[in-house]
Amino acid sequence: MKKHIKAEESSVKPSNSLPPGRLGLPLVGETIQFLLDPDFGDKREKQYGSIYKTNILGRKTVFMSGAQANKFILSSHIDYFSWGKGWPNNFQELLGRSLFVQDGEEHKRNRKLLMPAFHGQALTKYVTTMEQIISKYLSRWEKQKNLTWFPQMKQMTFEIASVLLLGSSPEDNIELLAKWFGDLSNGLFAILPIRASWSKYGKALAARDHLLEYIEQQIEKKGSSVQEDALGLMIQTRDEAGRSLSKEEIKVQALLLLFAGHETTTSMLVSFCMALGKHPEILAKAREEQMALGIERGLTLEKLKQMTYLEQIIKEVERLYPPVGGGFRGVVKPFVFNGYYVPKDWIVTYRINSSHQDRNVFTNPQQFDPDRFSGEREEHKKMEYSLVGFGGGPRFCLGYAFAQMEMKIFASLLLRNYLWEISPNQDLTLDAIPTLHPRSGLKVQLVSKELPQNNQH
Ligand code: HEM
């Protein structure tokens, strides 16, 4: 182990100072700046370096950045940290006692029980449904011609998640479910958790209750029949002792999966469309790969595996536009990192976005360059935990394969069948909360590739 990341409790000496930074005003700390300033983290990192302290969401928090910090938090010293104590209270209340906030044995057991819905056979069965839903939305957008992609994409990823995860059917009111979800997400970072019907937080609580009720109805509808969606698999799966998840456990886990499974994917898909819209040469190469695959009928897992250039692009989108800025943890054992002391009961956040800007790992990190992930370069392999858009270690994103599949199917259909152009005069500044997205929502013109165009890419 490197000398400067010693963390045994015996090495924690009172002489070690706290990380640099400021705690701001009592109670409020720097919460307002954190929520409103997209450059909050970068400004402080410039001033104080890759580890600094602040006070946000009512908690003393240390931000840490870089591959070594990621490895420390996500893997080598994972038992110094608690997810349950890390995620802000709003998350705990709105998303319930789900995988996100569980630790130790409870987490291990639940993760195992959720796993079958995200691996192997289950994934193979999701391809056709994903393709059908995505094709439906693409042809709807083609008719609209001018659209704002972010909210539309959210509806699409939400429909995919609710059909494949909950077994929702076309008769269910997906738009209403999506609206409730929007209200729920808006409450996650509400500064003042006021419980009133008119407040952001009050609306989020009401939306949570409607969604849990809907999930309960879905569970009851299934009864004892065998179903192939994630909810069906969750009901059927048993642990080694033959125990299954209780109905209440299934309800909150399903709510978390819906949340984790569509907000993040929406963000990455919109960034994908924006990046390719800005880089016609990369777009042309991606399209060439798609055409060379000779896909005539439906997509298959085998075909998806052959899309190696598309994989590089998706990795580069993950690096330059990570949907989630970082992960919160509660400190359960004090430690020293890089010579700085972090006390018990403080919060630590690993910074995904700034780790992806490390010049020691990534050449010209500001540049969108999918070739950095080509077989010859593979820059992310220089240092473990340098690319962490999906987290890392034993709690690596459970839905990684699901999300990759969805993004590839979307990209393949879009590249083969459509042309799009980013409309002028819009604000593409990136806002980080709740997930990364261009402020304007990405306004585009989308047309079928078959139509004659004056300005084809
Ligand atoms: C582009 C899409 C996605 C991105 C960027 C993403 C990102 C992440 C990240 C960064 C973490 C770790 C958070 C931390 O360390 O604090 C995580 C965990 C998780 N993700 Fe994803 N995610 C995506 C899609 C999905 C999907 C589709 C699902 C499920 C349907 C999902 C379910 C989860 C779950 C359950 C965890 C917690 C795992 C655990 O604690 O064991 N994610 N994801």
Short mmCIF file of C-alpha atoms and ligand atoms in Angstrom, two decimals:
data_model
loop_
_atom_site.label_atom_id
_atom_site.label_comp_id
_atom_site.label_asym_id
_atom_site.label_seq_id
_atom_site.Cartn_x
_atom_site.Cartn_y
_atom_site.Cartn_z
CA MET A 1 0.00 0.00 0.00
CA LYS A 2 1.27 3.48 -0.80
CA LYS A 3 2.68 5.37 2.18
CA HIS A 4 0.27 8.30 1.95
CA ILE A 5 -2.94 6.30 2.02
CA LYS A 6 -2.32 4.61 5.35
CA ALA A 7 -5.63 4.52 7.14
CA GLU A 8 -5.42 2.18 10.12
CA GLU A 9 -7.01 3.71 13.17
CA SER A 10 -3.66 3.44 14.97
CA SER A 11 -2.24 5.92 12.44
CA VAL A 12 -4.92 8.49 13.27
CA LYS A 13 -3.06 11.06 15.31
CA PRO A 14 -4.57 14.25 16.68
CA SER A 15 -1.60 16.04 15.10
CA ASN A 16 -2.99 15.37 11.63
CA SER A 17 -4.95 18.40 10.51
CA LEU A 18 -8.39 18.40 8.95
CA PRO A 19 -8.47 18.92 5.17
CA PRO A 20 -8.41 22.56 3.99
CA GLY A 21 -11.68 24.28 3.07
CA ARG A 22 -14.41 26.23 4.81
CA LEU A 23 -17.49 25.18 6.73
CA GLY A 24 -19.47 28.34 5.92
CA LEU A 25 -22.33 29.70 7.98
CA PRO A 26 -23.68 27.69 10.92
CA LEU A 27 -26.35 25.17 9.84
CA VAL A 28 -26.67 26.25 6.18
CA GLY A 29 -22.93 25.95 5.57
CA GLU A 30 -22.32 26.05 1.82
CA THR A 31 -25.53 24.22 0.86
CA ILE A 32 -26.93 26.98 -1.35
CA GLN A 33 -23.71 27.26 -3.35
CA PHE A 34 -23.52 23.45 -3.65
CA LEU A 35 -27.03 23.23 -5.08
CA LEU A 36 -26.91 26.28 -7.31
CA ASP A 37 -23.35 26.56 -8.58
CA PRO A 38 -22.47 23.91 -11.20
CA ASP A 39 -18.77 24.70 -10.60
CA PHE A 40 -18.96 24.34 -6.80
CA GLY A 41 -16.58 21.37 -6.64
CA ASP A 42 -14.15 22.51 -9.34
CA LYS A 43 -13.71 25.95 -7.78
CA ARG A 44 -12.86 24.45 -4.38
CA GLU A 45 -10.61 21.80 -5.86
CA LYS A 46 -8.67 24.56 -7.65
CA GLN A 47 -8.31 26.46 -4.40
CA TYR A 48 -7.65 23.61 -1.94
CA GLY A 49 -6.56 20.55 -3.93
CA SER A 50 -8.06 17.09 -4.34
CA ILE A 51 -9.26 16.75 -0.73
CA TYR A 52 -11.17 19.53 1.01
CA LYS A 53 -13.85 20.07 3.61
CA THR A 54 -17.15 21.90 3.44
CA ASN A 55 -20.56 21.83 5.12
CA ILE A 56 -23.52 20.92 2.92
CA LEU A 57 -27.05 19.62 3.50
CA GLY A 58 -26.49 20.14 7.23
CA ARG A 59 -23.43 17.87 7.40
CA LYS A 60 -19.67 18.33 7.63
CA THR A 61 -18.44 16.82 4.40
CA VAL A 62 -15.06 16.00 2.88
CA PHE A 63 -14.78 15.78 -0.90
CA MET A 64 -12.08 13.49 -2.27
CA SER A 65 -11.04 13.12 -5.87
CA GLY A 66 -8.77 10.94 -8.01
CA ALA A 67 -8.21 7.26 -8.65
CA GLN A 68 -6.47 6.62 -5.31
CA ALA A 69 -9.26 8.25 -3.33
CA ASN A 70 -11.84 6.26 -5.31
CA LYS A 71 -10.04 3.00 -4.60
CA PHE A 72 -9.75 3.91 -0.92
CA ILE A 73 -13.49 4.62 -0.56
CA LEU A 74 -14.92 2.05 -2.96
CA SER A 75 -12.68 -0.89 -2.26
CA SER A 76 -9.60 -1.00 -0.01
CA HIS A 77 -11.21 0.77 2.99
CA ILE A 78 -14.85 0.15 2.20
CA ASP A 79 -15.59 -0.86 5.81
CA TYR A 80 -14.62 2.62 7.04
CA PHE A 81 -17.74 3.91 5.32
CA SER A 82 -21.50 3.49 5.51
CA TRP A 83 -23.93 4.10 2.66
CA GLY A 84 -26.83 4.32 5.11
CA LYS A 85 -25.20 7.15 7.04
CA GLY A 86 -23.98 8.79 3.83
CA TRP A 87 -26.96 9.52 1.63
CA PRO A 88 -28.83 12.67 2.74
CA ASN A 89 -32.01 12.28 4.81
CA ASN A 90 -34.21 13.24 1.84
CA PHE A 91 -32.89 10.20 -0.08
CA GLN A 92 -33.47 7.91 2.86
CA GLU A 93 -37.04 9.03 3.34
CA LEU A 94 -38.05 9.24 -0.31
CA LEU A 95 -36.33 6.11 -1.58
CA GLY A 96 -36.94 4.04 1.53
CA ARG A 97 -34.81 1.33 3.09
CA SER A 98 -33.48 0.13 -0.25
CA LEU A 99 -30.13 -1.20 -1.46
CA PHE A 100 -28.74 2.33 -1.71
CA VAL A 101 -28.85 2.85 2.04
CA GLN A 102 -28.16 -0.67 3.27
CA ASP A 103 -24.85 -1.87 4.67
CA GLY A 104 -23.11 -5.09 5.67
CA GLU A 105 -24.99 -8.39 5.66
CA GLU A 106 -28.37 -6.78 4.96
CA HIS A 107 -26.97 -5.23 1.79
CA LYS A 108 -25.19 -8.42 0.71
CA ARG A 109 -28.36 -10.52 1.04
CA ASN A 110 -30.54 -8.03 -0.82
CA ARG A 111 -28.05 -7.45 -3.61
CA LYS A 112 -27.88 -11.21 -4.19
CA LEU A 113 -31.67 -11.41 -4.36
CA LEU A 114 -31.87 -8.57 -6.89
CA MET A 115 -28.99 -9.85 -9.04
CA PRO A 116 -30.89 -12.40 -11.19
CA ALA A 117 -32.97 -9.60 -12.72
CA PHE A 118 -29.83 -7.91 -14.09
CA HIS A 119 -27.71 -10.74 -15.41
CA GLY A 120 -27.55 -13.63 -17.86
CA GLN A 121 -30.79 -14.93 -19.21
CA ALA A 122 -32.91 -12.06 -17.92
CA LEU A 123 -30.91 -9.55 -19.96
CA THR A 124 -31.26 -11.55 -23.18
CA LYS A 125 -35.02 -11.37 -22.79
CA TYR A 126 -35.02 -7.57 -22.42
CA VAL A 127 -33.52 -6.82 -25.89
CA THR A 128 -36.68 -7.09 -27.99
CA THR A 129 -38.83 -5.04 -25.60
CA MET A 130 -36.21 -2.32 -25.39
CA GLU A 131 -35.98 -2.20 -29.18
CA GLN A 132 -39.76 -1.97 -29.56
CA ILE A 133 -40.19 0.84 -27.06
CA ILE A 134 -37.23 2.84 -28.41
CA SER A 135 -38.46 2.47 -32.03
CA LYS A 136 -41.90 3.72 -30.97
CA TYR A 137 -40.41 6.86 -29.40
CA LEU A 138 -38.07 7.52 -32.33
CA SER A 139 -40.90 7.47 -34.83
CA ARG A 140 -43.01 9.67 -32.55
CA TRP A 141 -40.13 12.19 -32.38
CA GLU A 142 -39.63 12.05 -36.13
CA LYS A 143 -43.22 13.24 -36.56
CA GLN A 144 -42.60 16.09 -34.12
CA LYS A 145 -39.41 17.03 -35.97
CA ASN A 146 -38.42 19.72 -33.43
CA LEU A 147 -38.07 18.46 -29.90
CA THR A 148 -36.46 19.04 -26.54
CA TRP A 149 -34.73 15.75 -25.96
CA PHE A 150 -34.16 15.58 -22.20
CA PRO A 151 -37.81 15.43 -21.02
CA GLN A 152 -38.78 13.20 -23.96
CA MET A 153 -35.89 10.84 -23.34
CA LYS A 154 -36.90 10.64 -19.69
CA GLN A 155 -40.33 9.39 -20.71
CA MET A 156 -38.76 6.75 -22.93
CA THR A 157 -36.30 5.44 -20.34
CA PHE A 158 -39.05 5.51 -17.75
CA GLU A 159 -41.31 3.40 -19.93
CA ILE A 160 -38.49 0.90 -20.51
CA ALA A 161 -37.79 0.73 -16.78
CA SER A 162 -41.42 0.35 -15.77
CA VAL A 163 -42.18 -2.31 -18.38
CA LEU A 164 -39.01 -4.35 -17.79
CA LEU A 165 -38.62 -3.80 -14.08
CA LEU A 166 -42.25 -3.73 -12.94
CA GLY A 167 -44.04 -5.46 -15.79
CA SER A 168 -46.20 -2.38 -16.49
CA SER A 169 -48.42 -2.75 -19.53
CA PRO A 170 -49.33 -0.21 -22.22
CA GLU A 171 -52.72 0.33 -20.51
CA ASP A 172 -50.99 1.64 -17.40
CA ASN A 173 -50.77 5.39 -17.32
CA ILE A 174 -47.01 5.67 -17.90
CA GLU A 175 -47.22 9.46 -18.23
CA LEU A 176 -48.77 9.78 -14.80
CA LEU A 177 -46.22 7.40 -13.30
CA ALA A 178 -43.44 9.44 -14.93
CA LYS A 179 -44.91 12.65 -13.52
CA TRP A 180 -44.92 11.17 -10.01
CA PHE A 181 -41.34 10.17 -10.53
CA GLY A 182 -40.45 13.70 -11.59
CA ASP A 183 -41.99 15.01 -8.35
CA LEU A 184 -40.08 12.40 -6.35
CA SER A 185 -36.73 13.33 -7.95
CA ASN A 186 -37.36 17.05 -7.37
CA GLY A 187 -37.65 16.36 -3.64
CA LEU A 188 -34.33 14.57 -3.33
CA PHE A 189 -32.34 17.79 -3.19
CA ALA A 190 -35.05 20.07 -1.74
CA ILE A 191 -33.22 22.52 0.54
CA LEU A 192 -36.09 22.81 3.00
CA PRO A 193 -37.94 19.53 3.54
CA ILE A 194 -41.28 21.24 4.28
CA ARG A 195 -44.06 18.66 4.50
CA ALA A 196 -46.89 20.59 2.86
CA SER A 197 -48.99 19.74 -0.15
CA TRP A 198 -47.68 22.82 -2.02
CA SER A 199 -43.96 22.32 -1.24
CA LYS A 200 -41.43 20.43 -3.37
CA TYR A 201 -40.81 17.99 -0.56
CA GLY A 202 -44.50 17.50 0.22
CA LYS A 203 -45.19 16.73 -3.45
CA ALA A 204 -42.29 14.28 -3.46
CA LEU A 205 -43.67 12.43 -0.44
CA ALA A 206 -47.13 12.20 -2.03
CA ALA A 207 -45.58 10.94 -5.28
CA ARG A 208 -43.60 8.31 -3.37
CA ASP A 209 -46.82 7.02 -1.78
CA HIS A 210 -48.64 6.85 -5.14
CA LEU A 211 -45.72 4.95 -6.66
CA LEU A 212 -45.48 2.49 -3.78
CA GLU A 213 -49.20 1.87 -4.08
CA TYR A 214 -48.83 1.23 -7.82
CA ILE A 215 -45.95 -1.19 -7.19
CA GLU A 216 -48.04 -3.02 -4.60
CA GLN A 217 -50.83 -3.42 -7.17
CA GLN A 218 -48.29 -4.81 -9.64
CA ILE A 219 -47.11 -7.34 -7.04
CA GLU A 220 -50.69 -8.40 -6.32
CA LYS A 221 -51.52 -8.69 -10.02
CA LYS A 222 -48.68 -11.12 -10.47
CA GLY A 223 -49.86 -13.38 -7.66
CA SER A 224 -47.98 -16.65 -7.90
CA SER A 225 -47.63 -16.68 -11.71
CA VAL A 226 -44.08 -16.78 -13.09
CA GLN A 227 -43.10 -13.45 -14.66
CA GLU A 228 -39.94 -12.47 -16.45
CA ASP A 229 -39.68 -8.82 -15.47
CA ALA A 230 -37.38 -7.80 -12.60
CA LEU A 231 -40.24 -7.54 -10.13
CA GLY A 232 -41.38 -11.07 -11.03
CA LEU A 233 -37.81 -12.35 -10.59
CA MET A 234 -37.51 -10.57 -7.23
CA ILE A 235 -40.69 -12.28 -6.03
CA GLN A 236 -39.42 -15.71 -7.07
CA THR A 237 -35.78 -15.51 -5.94
CA ARG A 238 -34.79 -17.22 -2.67
CA ASP A 239 -31.56 -16.98 -0.65
CA GLU A 240 -29.54 -19.99 0.57
CA ALA A 241 -31.88 -20.38 3.53
CA GLY A 242 -34.89 -20.44 1.19
CA ARG A 243 -36.09 -16.99 2.28
CA SER A 244 -37.44 -14.44 -0.16
CA LEU A 245 -37.81 -10.67 0.13
CA SER A 246 -40.93 -9.51 1.96
CA LYS A 247 -43.58 -7.48 0.11
CA GLU A 248 -42.46 -4.28 1.86
CA GLU A 249 -38.81 -4.98 0.95
CA ILE A 250 -39.73 -5.65 -2.68
CA LYS A 251 -41.73 -2.42 -2.88
CA VAL A 252 -38.85 -0.16 -1.82
CA GLN A 253 -36.25 -2.06 -3.84
CA ALA A 254 -38.45 -1.76 -6.94
CA LEU A 255 -38.89 1.98 -6.35
CA LEU A 256 -35.11 2.40 -6.08
CA LEU A 257 -34.51 0.42 -9.26
CA LEU A 258 -36.98 2.58 -11.17
CA PHE A 259 -35.22 5.69 -9.91
CA ALA A 260 -31.64 4.46 -10.41
CA GLY A 261 -32.57 2.89 -13.71
CA HIS A 262 -33.96 5.76 -15.71
CA GLU A 263 -32.70 9.16 -14.51
CA THR A 264 -29.05 8.19 -15.06
CA THR A 265 -29.61 6.54 -18.43
CA THR A 266 -31.56 9.58 -19.64
CA SER A 267 -28.64 11.81 -18.76
CA MET A 268 -26.10 9.67 -20.61
CA LEU A 269 -28.28 9.31 -23.71
CA VAL A 270 -28.83 13.06 -23.95
CA SER A 271 -25.09 13.67 -23.55
CA PHE A 272 -24.44 11.03 -26.22
CA CYS A 273 -26.73 12.87 -28.69
CA MET A 274 -25.19 16.24 -27.79
CA ALA A 275 -21.60 15.00 -28.13
CA LEU A 276 -22.20 13.33 -31.49
CA GLY A 277 -24.17 16.35 -32.70
CA LYS A 278 -21.07 18.43 -31.99
CA HIS A 279 -18.56 15.97 -33.52
CA PRO A 280 -19.64 15.02 -37.06
CA GLU A 281 -16.45 13.03 -37.72
CA ILE A 282 -17.11 10.75 -34.73
CA LEU A 283 -20.78 10.49 -35.69
CA ALA A 284 -19.83 9.42 -39.23
CA LYS A 285 -17.48 6.72 -37.91
CA ALA A 286 -20.12 5.43 -35.50
CA ARG A 287 -22.68 5.29 -38.31
CA GLU A 288 -20.20 3.47 -40.53
CA GLU A 289 -19.76 0.78 -37.88
CA GLN A 290 -23.52 0.35 -37.62
CA MET A 291 -24.00 0.05 -41.38
CA ALA A 292 -21.12 -2.45 -41.65
CA LEU A 293 -22.84 -4.75 -39.17
CA GLY A 294 -25.56 -5.49 -41.73
CA ILE A 295 -28.39 -5.51 -39.19
CA GLU A 296 -31.55 -6.38 -41.06
CA ARG A 297 -34.05 -7.58 -38.57
CA GLY A 298 -34.12 -7.22 -34.82
CA LEU A 299 -31.06 -6.60 -32.69
CA THR A 300 -29.49 -9.43 -30.71
CA LEU A 301 -26.98 -9.57 -27.85
CA GLU A 302 -24.41 -10.96 -30.31
CA LYS A 303 -24.82 -7.94 -32.60
CA LEU A 304 -24.60 -5.55 -29.65
CA LYS A 305 -21.29 -7.14 -28.63
CA GLN A 306 -19.82 -6.36 -32.04
CA MET A 307 -20.33 -2.59 -31.63
CA THR A 308 -16.83 -1.88 -30.35
CA TYR A 309 -16.50 1.71 -31.56
CA LEU A 310 -19.90 2.51 -30.05
CA GLU A 311 -18.61 1.05 -26.77
CA GLN A 312 -15.68 3.48 -26.89
CA ILE A 313 -18.06 6.39 -27.46
CA ILE A 314 -20.28 5.33 -24.56
CA LYS A 315 -17.23 5.09 -22.28
CA GLU A 316 -16.16 8.57 -23.35
CA VAL A 317 -19.65 9.91 -22.61
CA GLU A 318 -19.41 8.25 -19.18
CA ARG A 319 -16.03 9.93 -18.63
CA LEU A 320 -16.78 13.44 -19.85
CA TYR A 321 -20.46 13.61 -18.88
CA PRO A 322 -20.94 11.33 -15.86
CA PRO A 323 -24.64 11.49 -14.86
CA VAL A 324 -23.84 11.17 -11.16
CA GLY A 325 -21.28 13.63 -9.77
CA GLY A 326 -20.23 11.46 -6.83
CA GLY A 327 -21.27 9.14 -4.03
CA PHE A 328 -21.98 10.00 -0.38
CA ARG A 329 -20.66 7.93 2.54
CA GLY A 330 -20.86 8.27 6.32
CA VAL A 331 -17.50 7.82 8.07
CA VAL A 332 -17.78 5.00 10.62
CA LYS A 333 -14.06 4.85 11.50
CA PRO A 334 -11.81 7.92 11.48
CA PHE A 335 -8.94 7.83 9.00
CA VAL A 336 -5.99 9.71 7.54
CA PHE A 337 -5.71 10.18 3.80
CA ASN A 338 -2.92 12.14 2.11
CA GLY A 339 -1.88 13.35 5.58
CA TYR A 340 -5.33 14.75 6.44
CA TYR A 341 -7.49 13.51 9.28
CA VAL A 342 -11.21 12.83 8.71
CA PRO A 343 -13.24 12.28 11.92
CA LYS A 344 -15.94 9.68 12.54
CA ASP A 345 -19.51 10.78 11.72
CA TRP A 346 -18.40 13.20 9.01
CA ILE A 347 -19.54 12.60 5.44
CA VAL A 348 -17.18 11.73 2.61
CA THR A 349 -17.98 12.12 -1.08
CA TYR A 350 -15.90 10.65 -3.88
CA ARG A 351 -15.93 12.93 -6.90
CA ILE A 352 -16.61 11.14 -10.15
CA ASN A 353 -16.51 14.10 -12.53
CA SER A 354 -13.20 15.54 -11.39
CA SER A 355 -11.55 12.09 -11.19
CA HIS A 356 -12.31 11.82 -14.90
CA GLN A 357 -10.35 15.02 -15.55
CA ASP A 358 -7.04 13.72 -14.15
CA ARG A 359 -4.25 14.64 -16.57
CA ASN A 360 -2.05 11.85 -15.24
CA VAL A 361 -4.56 9.36 -16.61
CA PHE A 362 -6.39 11.05 -19.49
CA THR A 363 -4.65 12.98 -22.29
CA ASN A 364 -6.38 16.34 -22.97
CA PRO A 365 -9.17 15.42 -20.56
CA GLN A 366 -11.47 18.25 -21.73
CA GLN A 367 -11.56 16.84 -25.24
CA PHE A 368 -14.24 14.37 -26.40
CA ASP A 369 -12.03 11.60 -27.76
CA PRO A 370 -13.49 8.05 -27.87
CA ASP A 371 -10.20 6.73 -29.24
CA ARG A 372 -8.65 7.06 -25.79
CA PHE A 373 -10.49 3.80 -25.06
CA SER A 374 -9.28 1.98 -28.21
CA GLY A 375 -7.39 -1.31 -27.78
CA GLU A 376 -4.07 0.49 -28.39
CA ARG A 377 -4.58 3.29 -25.87
CA GLU A 378 -6.96 2.15 -23.11
CA GLU A 379 -6.02 5.18 -20.99
CA HIS A 380 -8.29 4.19 -18.11
CA LYS A 381 -6.20 1.07 -17.51
CA LYS A 382 -3.20 3.18 -16.42
CA MET A 383 -4.75 3.45 -12.98
CA GLU A 384 -7.43 1.38 -11.28
CA TYR A 385 -10.58 3.29 -10.31
CA SER A 386 -9.83 6.15 -12.72
CA LEU A 387 -13.13 5.63 -14.62
CA VAL A 388 -15.94 5.39 -12.07
CA GLY A 389 -19.09 6.66 -13.78
CA PHE A 390 -20.85 3.52 -12.51
CA GLY A 391 -19.09 3.45 -9.14
CA GLY A 392 -16.69 0.60 -8.39
CA GLY A 393 -15.71 -2.26 -6.10
CA PRO A 394 -18.19 -4.63 -4.48
CA ARG A 395 -21.01 -2.10 -4.84
CA PHE A 396 -20.49 -1.39 -8.52
CA CYS A 397 -23.72 -0.33 -10.27
CA LEU A 398 -26.15 -3.24 -10.30
CA GLY A 399 -27.78 -2.06 -13.52
CA TYR A 400 -24.57 -1.58 -15.55
CA ALA A 401 -25.33 -4.29 -18.13
CA PHE A 402 -28.99 -3.20 -18.37
CA ALA A 403 -27.97 0.41 -19.01
CA GLN A 404 -25.26 -0.52 -21.54
CA MET A 405 -27.76 -2.60 -23.46
CA GLU A 406 -30.36 0.15 -23.48
CA MET A 407 -27.84 2.77 -24.61
CA LYS A 408 -26.47 0.57 -27.40
CA ILE A 409 -29.94 -0.30 -28.72
CA PHE A 410 -30.94 3.36 -28.70
CA ALA A 411 -27.70 4.44 -30.40
CA SER A 412 -27.90 1.72 -33.02
CA LEU A 413 -31.48 2.59 -34.03
CA LEU A 414 -30.75 6.31 -34.01
CA LEU A 415 -27.53 6.07 -36.03
CA ARG A 416 -28.97 3.71 -38.63
CA ASN A 417 -32.27 5.48 -39.20
CA TYR A 418 -32.14 9.15 -38.23
CA LEU A 419 -30.29 12.44 -38.61
CA TRP A 420 -30.34 15.11 -35.96
CA GLU A 421 -29.05 18.63 -35.62
CA ILE A 422 -28.62 20.68 -32.45
CA SER A 423 -30.79 23.79 -32.77
CA PRO A 424 -29.02 27.16 -32.50
CA ASN A 425 -29.49 29.70 -29.67
CA GLN A 426 -29.87 27.50 -26.64
CA ASP A 427 -28.09 27.29 -23.30
CA LEU A 428 -26.09 24.07 -23.20
CA THR A 429 -24.55 24.83 -19.78
CA LEU A 430 -24.50 21.58 -17.85
CA ASP A 431 -26.50 21.40 -14.61
CA ALA A 432 -25.53 18.60 -12.25
CA ILE A 433 -28.69 18.11 -10.20
CA PRO A 434 -30.48 15.70 -10.04
CA THR A 435 -28.38 14.16 -12.87
CA LEU A 436 -26.17 15.95 -15.41
CA HIS A 437 -28.13 17.64 -18.22
CA PRO A 438 -27.91 20.63 -20.55
CA ARG A 439 -29.93 23.54 -19.15
CA SER A 440 -31.95 23.92 -22.37
CA GLY A 441 -32.84 20.20 -22.34
CA LEU A 442 -31.11 19.85 -25.76
CA LYS A 443 -33.35 21.19 -28.48
CA VAL A 444 -32.86 19.35 -31.76
CA GLN A 445 -34.30 18.73 -35.19
CA LEU A 446 -34.71 15.04 -35.91
CA VAL A 447 -35.54 13.60 -39.33
CA SER A 448 -35.57 10.18 -40.92
CA LYS A 449 -32.35 9.29 -42.73
CA GLU A 450 -34.33 8.23 -45.75
CA LEU A 451 -35.50 11.79 -46.47
CA PRO A 452 -33.42 13.82 -48.92
CA GLN A 453 -31.33 16.30 -46.91
CA ASN A 454 -29.28 19.31 -47.96
CA ASN A 455 -27.20 19.05 -44.88
CA GLN A 456 -26.56 15.41 -44.12
CA HIS A 457 -23.87 14.51 -41.60
C1 HEM B 1 -26.22 5.29 -17.34
C2 HEM B 1 -26.81 4.64 -16.39
C3 HEM B 1 -26.32 4.49 -14.97
C4 HEM B 1 -25.32 5.16 -14.29
C5 HEM B 1 -24.39 6.23 -14.81
C6 HEM B 1 -25.29 4.62 -12.95
C7 HEM B 1 -24.41 5.02 -11.96
C8 HEM B 1 -24.30 4.42 -10.71
C9 HEM B 1 -23.33 4.77 -9.72
C10 HEM B 1 -22.29 5.88 -9.85
C11 HEM B 1 -23.51 3.97 -8.65
C12 HEM B 1 -22.68 3.96 -7.37
C13 HEM B 1 -23.08 5.07 -6.44
C14 HEM B 1 -22.16 5.19 -5.23
O1 HEM B 1 -21.05 4.63 -5.21
O2 HEM B 1 -22.55 5.88 -4.29
C15 HEM B 1 -24.62 3.09 -8.96
C16 HEM B 1 -25.15 2.14 -8.10
C17 HEM B 1 -26.32 1.48 -8.35
N1 HEM B 1 -27.03 1.48 -9.53
FE1 HEM B 1 -26.59 2.45 -11.21
N2 HEM B 1 -26.27 3.67 -12.83
C18 HEM B 1 -26.91 3.55 -14.05
C19 HEM B 1 -27.94 2.70 -14.36
C20 HEM B 1 -28.56 1.85 -13.47
C21 HEM B 1 -29.68 1.00 -13.78
C22 HEM B 1 -30.30 0.84 -15.16
C23 HEM B 1 -30.04 0.39 -12.61
C24 HEM B 1 -31.13 -0.59 -12.34
C25 HEM B 1 -32.17 -0.77 -13.08
C26 HEM B 1 -29.11 0.83 -11.58
C27 HEM B 1 -29.13 0.42 -10.28
C28 HEM B 1 -28.15 0.70 -9.35
C29 HEM B 1 -28.16 0.17 -8.00
C30 HEM B 1 -29.23 -0.73 -7.39
C31 HEM B 1 -27.00 0.65 -7.36
C32 HEM B 1 -26.56 0.36 -5.93
C33 HEM B 1 -25.71 -0.91 -5.90
C34 HEM B 1 -25.29 -1.32 -4.51
O3 HEM B 1 -25.26 -0.52 -3.60
O4 HEM B 1 -24.97 -2.51 -4.35
N3 HEM B 1 -28.24 1.72 -12.14
N4 HEM B 1 -25.09 3.38 -10.23
#
